[in-house]
XYZ file of C-alpha atoms in Angstrom:
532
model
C 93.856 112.068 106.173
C 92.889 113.964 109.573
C 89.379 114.389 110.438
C 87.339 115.988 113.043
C 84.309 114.161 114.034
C 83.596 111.219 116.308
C 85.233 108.100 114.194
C 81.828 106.155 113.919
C 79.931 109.434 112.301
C 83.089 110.362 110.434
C 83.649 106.665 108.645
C 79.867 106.730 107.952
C 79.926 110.293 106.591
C 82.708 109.770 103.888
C 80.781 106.624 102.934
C 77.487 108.337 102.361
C 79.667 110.985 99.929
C 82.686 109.660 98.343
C 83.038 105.772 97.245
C 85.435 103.926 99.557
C 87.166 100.674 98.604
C 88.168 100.138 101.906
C 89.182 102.241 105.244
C 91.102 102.255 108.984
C 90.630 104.321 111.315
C 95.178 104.782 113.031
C 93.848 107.028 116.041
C 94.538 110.431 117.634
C 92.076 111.697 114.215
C 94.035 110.185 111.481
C 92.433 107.738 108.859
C 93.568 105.535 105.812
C 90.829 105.612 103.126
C 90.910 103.961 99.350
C 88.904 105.638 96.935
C 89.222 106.539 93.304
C 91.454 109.524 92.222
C 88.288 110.956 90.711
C 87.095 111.250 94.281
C 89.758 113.553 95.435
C 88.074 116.906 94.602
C 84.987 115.526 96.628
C 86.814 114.475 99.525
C 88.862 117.999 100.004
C 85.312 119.737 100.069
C 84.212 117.566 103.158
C 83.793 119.556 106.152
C 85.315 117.190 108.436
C 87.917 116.255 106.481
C 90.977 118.813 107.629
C 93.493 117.735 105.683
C 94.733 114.483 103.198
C 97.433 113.640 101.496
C 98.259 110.873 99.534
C 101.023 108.072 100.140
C 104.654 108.863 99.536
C 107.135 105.814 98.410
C 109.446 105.428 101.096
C 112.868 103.391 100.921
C 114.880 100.750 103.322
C 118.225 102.610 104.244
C 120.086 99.717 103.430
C 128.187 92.579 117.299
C 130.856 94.697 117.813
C 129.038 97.772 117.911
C 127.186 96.651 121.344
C 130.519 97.562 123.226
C 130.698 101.067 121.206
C 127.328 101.790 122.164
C 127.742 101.061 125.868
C 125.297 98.351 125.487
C 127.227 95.262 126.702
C 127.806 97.571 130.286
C 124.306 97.271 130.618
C 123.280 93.817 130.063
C 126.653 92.610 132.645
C 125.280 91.139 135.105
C 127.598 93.116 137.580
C 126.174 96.100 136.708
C 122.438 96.347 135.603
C 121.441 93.080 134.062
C 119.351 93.913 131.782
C 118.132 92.191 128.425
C 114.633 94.364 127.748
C 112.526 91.632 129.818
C 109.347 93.094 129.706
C 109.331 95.945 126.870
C 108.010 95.217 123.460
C 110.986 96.031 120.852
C 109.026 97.019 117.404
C 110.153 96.071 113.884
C 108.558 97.681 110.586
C 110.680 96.533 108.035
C 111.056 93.864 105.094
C 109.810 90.861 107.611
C 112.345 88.899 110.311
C 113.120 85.506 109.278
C 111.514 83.876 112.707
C 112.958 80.674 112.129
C 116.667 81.798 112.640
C 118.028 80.593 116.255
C 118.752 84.735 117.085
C 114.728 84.741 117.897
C 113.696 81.635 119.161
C 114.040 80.974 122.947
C 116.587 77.989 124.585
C 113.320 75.031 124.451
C 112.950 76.408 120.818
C 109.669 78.545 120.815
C 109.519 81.710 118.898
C 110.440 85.135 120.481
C 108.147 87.171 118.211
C 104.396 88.114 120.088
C 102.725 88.921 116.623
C 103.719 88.812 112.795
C 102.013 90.923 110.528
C 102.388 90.371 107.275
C 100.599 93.313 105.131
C 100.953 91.889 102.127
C 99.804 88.164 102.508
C 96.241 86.514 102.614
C 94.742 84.828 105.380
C 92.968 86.654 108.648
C 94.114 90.511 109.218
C 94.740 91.560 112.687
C 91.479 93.154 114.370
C 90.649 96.920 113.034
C 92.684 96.477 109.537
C 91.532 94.932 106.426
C 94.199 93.280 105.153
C 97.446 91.094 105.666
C 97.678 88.087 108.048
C 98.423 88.235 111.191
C 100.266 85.412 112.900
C 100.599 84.569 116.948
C 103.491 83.370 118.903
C 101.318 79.999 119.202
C 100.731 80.401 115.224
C 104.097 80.596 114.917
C 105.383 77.889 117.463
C 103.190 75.302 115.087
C 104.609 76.844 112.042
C 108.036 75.644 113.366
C 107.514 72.470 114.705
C 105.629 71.487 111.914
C 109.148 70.670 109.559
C 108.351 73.069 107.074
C 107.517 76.528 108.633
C 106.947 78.633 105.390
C 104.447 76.661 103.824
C 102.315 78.290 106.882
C 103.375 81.431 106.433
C 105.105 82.204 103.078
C 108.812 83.576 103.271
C 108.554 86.049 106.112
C 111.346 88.156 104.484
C 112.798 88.014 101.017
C 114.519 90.369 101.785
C 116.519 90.018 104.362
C 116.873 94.059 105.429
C 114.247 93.594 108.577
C 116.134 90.214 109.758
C 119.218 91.977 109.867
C 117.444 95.018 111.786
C 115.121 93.127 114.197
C 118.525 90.780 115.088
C 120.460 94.265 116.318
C 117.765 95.290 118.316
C 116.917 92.591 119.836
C 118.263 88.953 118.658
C 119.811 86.856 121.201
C 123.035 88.181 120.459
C 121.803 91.953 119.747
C 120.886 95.183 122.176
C 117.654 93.501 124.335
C 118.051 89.539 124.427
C 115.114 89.373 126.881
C 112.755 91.463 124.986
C 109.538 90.652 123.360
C 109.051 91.157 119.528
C 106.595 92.128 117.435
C 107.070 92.554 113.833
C 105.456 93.943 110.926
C 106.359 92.912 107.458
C 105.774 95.908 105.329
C 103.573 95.606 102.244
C 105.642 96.468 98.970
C 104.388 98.951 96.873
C 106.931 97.725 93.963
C 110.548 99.092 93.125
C 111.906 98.016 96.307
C 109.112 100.896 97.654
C 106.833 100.559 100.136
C 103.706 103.479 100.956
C 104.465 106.022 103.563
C 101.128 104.445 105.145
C 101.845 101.389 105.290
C 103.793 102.397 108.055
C 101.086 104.618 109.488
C 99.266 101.023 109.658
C 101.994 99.347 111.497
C 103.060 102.043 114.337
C 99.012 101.565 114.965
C 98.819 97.731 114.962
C 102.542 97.681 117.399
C 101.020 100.324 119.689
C 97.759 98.771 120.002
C 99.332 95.419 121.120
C 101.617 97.256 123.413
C 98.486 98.507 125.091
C 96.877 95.628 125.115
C 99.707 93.842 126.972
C 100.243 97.083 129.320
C 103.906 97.083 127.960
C 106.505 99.900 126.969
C 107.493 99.401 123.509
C 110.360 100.849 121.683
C 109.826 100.690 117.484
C 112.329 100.344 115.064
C 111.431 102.358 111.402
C 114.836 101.694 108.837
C 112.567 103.231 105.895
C 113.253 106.894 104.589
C 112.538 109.058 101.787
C 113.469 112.554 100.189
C 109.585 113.728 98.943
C 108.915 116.512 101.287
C 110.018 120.022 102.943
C 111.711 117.695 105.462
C 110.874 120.100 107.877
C 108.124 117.494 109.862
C 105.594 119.394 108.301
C 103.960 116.529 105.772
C 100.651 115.040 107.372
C 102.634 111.364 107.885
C 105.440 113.099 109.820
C 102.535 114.862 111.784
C 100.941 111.290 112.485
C 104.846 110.207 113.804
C 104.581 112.705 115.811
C 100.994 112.309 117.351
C 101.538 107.877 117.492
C 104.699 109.166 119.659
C 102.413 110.788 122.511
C 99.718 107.819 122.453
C 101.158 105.397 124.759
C 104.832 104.494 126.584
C 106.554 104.347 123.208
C 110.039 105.799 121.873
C 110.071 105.495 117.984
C 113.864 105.141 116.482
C 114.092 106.374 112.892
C 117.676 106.538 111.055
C 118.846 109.985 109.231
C 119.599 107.599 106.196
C 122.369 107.180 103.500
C 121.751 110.867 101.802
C 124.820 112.528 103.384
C 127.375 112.021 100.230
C 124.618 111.589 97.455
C 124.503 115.104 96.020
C 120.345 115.106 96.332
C 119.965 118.381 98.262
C 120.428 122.068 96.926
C 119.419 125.098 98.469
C 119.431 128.301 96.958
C 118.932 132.112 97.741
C 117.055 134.101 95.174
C 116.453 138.136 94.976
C 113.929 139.907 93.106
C 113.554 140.068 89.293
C 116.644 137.196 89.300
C 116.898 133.959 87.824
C 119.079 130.468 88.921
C 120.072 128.119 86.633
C 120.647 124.732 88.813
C 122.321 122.185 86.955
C 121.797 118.365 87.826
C 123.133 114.888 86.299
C 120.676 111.927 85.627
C 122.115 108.485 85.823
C 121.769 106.030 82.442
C 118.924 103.374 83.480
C 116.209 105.626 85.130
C 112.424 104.932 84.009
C 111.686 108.189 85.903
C 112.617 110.574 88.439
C 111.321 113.954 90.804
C 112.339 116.631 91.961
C 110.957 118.181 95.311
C 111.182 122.231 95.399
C 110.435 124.166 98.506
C 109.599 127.496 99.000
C 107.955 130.053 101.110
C 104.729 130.626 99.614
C 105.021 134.219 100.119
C 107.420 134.001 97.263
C 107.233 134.274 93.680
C 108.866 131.774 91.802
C 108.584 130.423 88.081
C 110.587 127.551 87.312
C 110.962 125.105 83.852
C 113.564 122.228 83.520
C 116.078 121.896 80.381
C 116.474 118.308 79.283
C 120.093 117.216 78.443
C 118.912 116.834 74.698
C 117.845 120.777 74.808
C 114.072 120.379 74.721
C 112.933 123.384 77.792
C 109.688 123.304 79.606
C 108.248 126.772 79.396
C 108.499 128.838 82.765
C 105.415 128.044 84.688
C 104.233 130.358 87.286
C 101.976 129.178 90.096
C 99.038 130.010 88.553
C 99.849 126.956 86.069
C 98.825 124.558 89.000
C 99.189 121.479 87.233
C 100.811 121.277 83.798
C 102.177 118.504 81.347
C 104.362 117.936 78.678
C 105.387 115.550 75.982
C 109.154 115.529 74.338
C 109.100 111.934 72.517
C 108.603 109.105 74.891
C 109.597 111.271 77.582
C 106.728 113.143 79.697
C 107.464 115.691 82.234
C 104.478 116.764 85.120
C 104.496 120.372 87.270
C 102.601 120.518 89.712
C 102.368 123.562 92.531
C 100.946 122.615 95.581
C 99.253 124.774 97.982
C 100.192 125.571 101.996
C 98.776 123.304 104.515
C 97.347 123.515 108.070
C 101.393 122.519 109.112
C 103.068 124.628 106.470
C 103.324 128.194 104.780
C 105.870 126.257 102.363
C 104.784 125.654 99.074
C 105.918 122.606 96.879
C 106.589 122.747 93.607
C 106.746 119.335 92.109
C 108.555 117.944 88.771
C 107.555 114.088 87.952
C 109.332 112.961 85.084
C 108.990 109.667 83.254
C 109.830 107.423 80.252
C 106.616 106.275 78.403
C 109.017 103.273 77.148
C 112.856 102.503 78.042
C 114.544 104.821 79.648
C 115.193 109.052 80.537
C 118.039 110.440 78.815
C 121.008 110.208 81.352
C 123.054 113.452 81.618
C 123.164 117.126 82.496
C 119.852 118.619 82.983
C 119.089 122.357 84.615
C 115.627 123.311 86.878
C 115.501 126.965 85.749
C 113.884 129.324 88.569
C 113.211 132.739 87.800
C 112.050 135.564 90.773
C 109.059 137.971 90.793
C 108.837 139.705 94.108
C 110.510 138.044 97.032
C 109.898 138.000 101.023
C 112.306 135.120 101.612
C 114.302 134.126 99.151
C 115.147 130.625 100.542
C 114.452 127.526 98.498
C 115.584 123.646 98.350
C 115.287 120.987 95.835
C 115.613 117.074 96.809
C 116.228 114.914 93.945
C 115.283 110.991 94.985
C 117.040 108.974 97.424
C 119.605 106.618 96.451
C 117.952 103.359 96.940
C 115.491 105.365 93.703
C 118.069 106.946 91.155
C 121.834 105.526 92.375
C 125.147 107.895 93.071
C 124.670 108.522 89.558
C 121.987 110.808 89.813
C 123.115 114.213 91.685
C 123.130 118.003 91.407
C 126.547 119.817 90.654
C 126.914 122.152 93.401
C 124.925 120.528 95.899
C 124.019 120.843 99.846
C 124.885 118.128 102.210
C 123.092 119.758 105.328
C 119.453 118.784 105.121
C 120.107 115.514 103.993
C 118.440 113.011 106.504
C 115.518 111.308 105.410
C 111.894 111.934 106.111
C 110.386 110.702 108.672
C 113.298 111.067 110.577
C 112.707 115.053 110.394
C 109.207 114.002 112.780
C 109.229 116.023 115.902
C 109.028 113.111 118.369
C 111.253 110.491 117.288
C 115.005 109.641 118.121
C 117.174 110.042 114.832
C 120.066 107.803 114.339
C 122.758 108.806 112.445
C 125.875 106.786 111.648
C 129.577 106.233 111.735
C 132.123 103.902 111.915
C 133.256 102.716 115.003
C 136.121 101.217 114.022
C 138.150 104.467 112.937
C 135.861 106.629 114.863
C 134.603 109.015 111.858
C 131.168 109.488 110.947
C 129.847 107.648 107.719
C 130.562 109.490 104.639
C 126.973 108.897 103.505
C 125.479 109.034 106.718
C 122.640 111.733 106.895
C 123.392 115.219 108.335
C 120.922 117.304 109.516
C 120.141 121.806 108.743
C 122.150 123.871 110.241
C 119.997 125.855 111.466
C 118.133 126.186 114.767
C 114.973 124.941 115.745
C 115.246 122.538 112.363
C 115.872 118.698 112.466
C 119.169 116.949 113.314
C 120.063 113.610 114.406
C 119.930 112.698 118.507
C 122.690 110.628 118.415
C 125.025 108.557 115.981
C 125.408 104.925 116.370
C 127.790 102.404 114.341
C 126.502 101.294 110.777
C 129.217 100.490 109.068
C 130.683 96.147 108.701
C 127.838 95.410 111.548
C 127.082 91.767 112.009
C 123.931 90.777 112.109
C 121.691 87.182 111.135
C 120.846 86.733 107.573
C 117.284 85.863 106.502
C 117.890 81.885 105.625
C 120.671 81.403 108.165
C 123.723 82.043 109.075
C 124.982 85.911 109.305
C 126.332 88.725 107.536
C 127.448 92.307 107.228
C 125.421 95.201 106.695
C 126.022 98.728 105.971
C 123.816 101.873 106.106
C 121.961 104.099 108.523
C 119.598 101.441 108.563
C 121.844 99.535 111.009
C 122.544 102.401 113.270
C 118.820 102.653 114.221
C 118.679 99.527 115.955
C 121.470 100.048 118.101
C 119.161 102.977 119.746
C 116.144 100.929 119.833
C 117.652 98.300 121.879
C 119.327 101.036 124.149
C 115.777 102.419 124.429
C 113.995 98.816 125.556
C 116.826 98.482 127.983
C 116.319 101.646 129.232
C 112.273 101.253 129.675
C 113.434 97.862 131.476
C 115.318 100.023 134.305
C 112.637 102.539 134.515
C 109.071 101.055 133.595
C 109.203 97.572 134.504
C 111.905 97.541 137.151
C 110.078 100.828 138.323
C 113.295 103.227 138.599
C 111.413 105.783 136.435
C 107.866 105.350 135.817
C 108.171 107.535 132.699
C 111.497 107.020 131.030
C 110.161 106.840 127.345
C 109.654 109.685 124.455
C 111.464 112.771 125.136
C 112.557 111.642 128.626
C 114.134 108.829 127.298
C 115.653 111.036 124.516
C 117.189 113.170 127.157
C 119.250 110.628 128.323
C 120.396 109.805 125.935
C 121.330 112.878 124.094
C 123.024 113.470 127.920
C 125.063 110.140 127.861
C 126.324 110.141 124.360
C 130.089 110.498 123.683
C 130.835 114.466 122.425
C 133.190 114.634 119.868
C 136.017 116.915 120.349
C 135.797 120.189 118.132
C 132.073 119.433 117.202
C 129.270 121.771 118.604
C 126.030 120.380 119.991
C 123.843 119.169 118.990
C 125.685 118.817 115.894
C 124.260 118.494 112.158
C 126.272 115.077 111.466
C 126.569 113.770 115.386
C 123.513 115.237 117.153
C 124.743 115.205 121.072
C 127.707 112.438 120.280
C 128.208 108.647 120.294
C 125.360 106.373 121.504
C 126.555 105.462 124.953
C 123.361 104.465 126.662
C 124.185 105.060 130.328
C 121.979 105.366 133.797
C 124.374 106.925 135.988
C 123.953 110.553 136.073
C 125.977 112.673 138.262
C 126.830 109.809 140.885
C 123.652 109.084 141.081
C 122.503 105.564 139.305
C 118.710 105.530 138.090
């Protein structure tokens, strides 16, 4: 939520009127609160409450690329040197296997500053309420003491985070000589974890990095499709505040949407009616779909099931209705504008009491009163939620990168393959339109090596692997110009500018591009002649 008064009065306030389980205050006006649904109604009505909203499920986007990214020119020796000494490299993910060799120093002490794990018991890092949050010395005893993960649990079942944290910045990855600090993010279930979660962690990484007076670049391989993605939701709004808070560069990827079919946009005129026709994979418990419009619009919409049961046309007076076709159970909801927004969501949730959804054609019917716009999109879920199997028959690949990477602040990584030079098929591609999200740059994702949680290594595919390429750029970057005091304030959009200026263009392409943004990651400090 985003409130207005001082934190002390404001914590003590929603106390005093609505029951809280537990709360956290993540800065700049934002708050994380648990209370009972019931409680909703009360806490809208607060005065210095300005907005809430409540969690989204957000998804992981599942060594040769250090030469296509320029990276390896940097760390030579014989040219810059560097390795990130001195900059924090961030990593909210699945957890990073500390015990693999790719984070522990030469004498055989850990690399990693802090572990937080969100979801474990033991002492929570100071200002949170939960979790356990482990030290470098913590973690040093873990390791010596033969049998690390009895101390800590498995710090990553995962695997996903290892394989992130060791691009960024594993002794064989982007920034060797930089200082980690990880957060292992709290499941939610379904391979899910809660858009705040990751609220919680950008606030416990930049806290530390104040604390220790160091830049910090942060690495977030999550996305999801639940939203305008227009940066308009209240945690793409926090993004984009954390990003302004201290010497920080966040790195999100554009995810694995590009090829799945999960985006349609329409055009409607008055007194006119779409019929939008969508296949459900065999499997599915459940499933959304996200509709946008301008609220200025008049819209009705219903849904046809692929056994012929419809939905009546609901108009937004209908606000929340619910229906019941055997074990299957289908929600509308209309939202309402927000303080960000004139867009208005209209919201489908549907879900199998027991088994499963019928799997096959379905159609979201939309019928037009008066219009103003006309414009509208639908997002079905993200792959990682309903498979390739799940996807709309004439859909819209532009506006398919993942929220948050439609924040305002952050550096989007898209992918491609480095090896035959062509961007990644499934790689997320940003609106074409102006003034509306598209990636910064595209970095390889596709066959990368990287260290596997247990030992050993492996290869990884997805946008999820592109991201750390650019957060590893970005520590070595802060290196040159923070620590080694080239350019005092070479992070956020500075740091962006370079290296939307150094990428690669691609030939034929216009910039910044939907699918490349401004090119290649090349991460360069020469600039005219002139070295930083």
């Amino acid at each position: 939520m985003k409130y207005s008064s001082p934190a002390e009065g404001f914590f003590s306030q929603l106390g005093q009127n609505v029951s809280v389980n537990y709360a956290e205050d993540l800065g700049q006006g934002f708050a994380l609160a648990d209370i009972p649904e019931e409680s909703l109604p009360v806490l809208y009505s607060l005065p210095f409450v300005e907005d809430a909203e409540i969690p989204k499920r957000v998804y992981i986007d599942a060594v040769s690329g250090l030469d296509s990214a320029c990276i390896r020119r940097l760390q030579d020796e014989n040219t810059f040197g560097l390795t990130g000494k001195g900059v924090i490299v961030g990593i909210i993910d699945t957890g990073v296997d500390y015990s693999h060799p790719e984070f522990r120093r030469e004498n055989g002490e850990t690399r990693i500053l802090y572990f937080w794990d969100q979801g474990a018991q033991g002492s929570p890092p100071e200002g949170f309420v939960s979790g356990a949050e482990y030290s470098s010395g913590m973690l040093d005893a873990a390791l010596l003491s033969g049998d690390p993960f009895s101390v800590t649990g498995i710090p990553d079942r995962d695997g996903h985070g290892t394989a992130v944290a060791g691009i960024a910045a594993g002794n064989t990855g982007s920034a060797p000589g930089a200082d980690i600090i990880a957060v292992k993010v709290r499941p939610g279930g379904d391979d899910f974890s809660r858009s705040a979660e990751l609220m919680r962690g950008i606030k416990y990484i930049t806290d530390k990095a104040r604390l220790l007076q160091m830049p910090a670049a942060i690495n977030i391989s999550y996305g999801m499709n639940e939203g305008s993605h227009r940066g308009d939701s209240l945690f793409e709004e926090y993004l984009t505040a954390a990003a302004g808070v201290w010497k920080l560069s966040l790195v999100v990827p554009t995810g694995n949407e590009g090829g799945a079919g999960h985006h349609y946009s329409g055009m409607m005129t008055a007194s006119s009616r779409s019929d939008i026709s969508f296949f459900t994979a065999a499997g599915l418990t459940g499933f959304y779909l996200s509709l946008w419009k301008d609220f200025a619009d008049d819209l009705r919409v219903g849904l046809i099931l692929p056994g012929g049961e419809r939905t009546p046309v609901l108009d937004s007076g209908a606000e929340v209705s619910r229906f019941g076709y055997g074990d299957i159970y289908v929600t509308v909801i209309y939202g309402q504008p927000t303080r960000y927004s004139i867009s208005q969501e209209v919201f489908f949730d549907i879900r199998a009491r027991e088994g499963f959804i019928p799997a096959g054609l379905w159609k979201l019917v939309v019928v037009s009163g008066n219009i103003a716009n006309g414009r509208f999109d639908v997002w079905l879920p993200t792959v990682a939620e309903v498979t390739t199997g799940t996807y709309f028959a004439d859909p819209d690949n532009y506006a398919t990168l993942t929220i948050p990477s439609t924040s305002g602040k952050v550096i989007r990584a898209a992918g491609y393959n480095d090896r035959i030079g062509s961007a990644a098929e499934f790689s997320g591609v940003g609106w074409n339109a102006e003034g509306l999200a598209k990636p910064d740059v595209t970095a390889p994702c596709v066959g990368i090596t990287a260290p596997r949680a247990g030992g050993g290594y492996g290869s990884f595919t997805g946008t999820s692997f592109a991201a750390p390429f650019a957060t590893g750029a970005a520590a070595l970057l802060m290196e040159q110009g923070i620590v080694r005091g080239r350019s005092p304030f070479l992070y956020g959009e500075k740091l962006k500018a370079y290296l939307h200026r150094s990428a690669v263009r691609i030939q034929g392409a216009g910039y910044p591009s939907p699918v490349y943004g401004y090119g290649r990651l090349c991460a360069a400090l020469e600039e005219q002649g002139v070295i930083l």
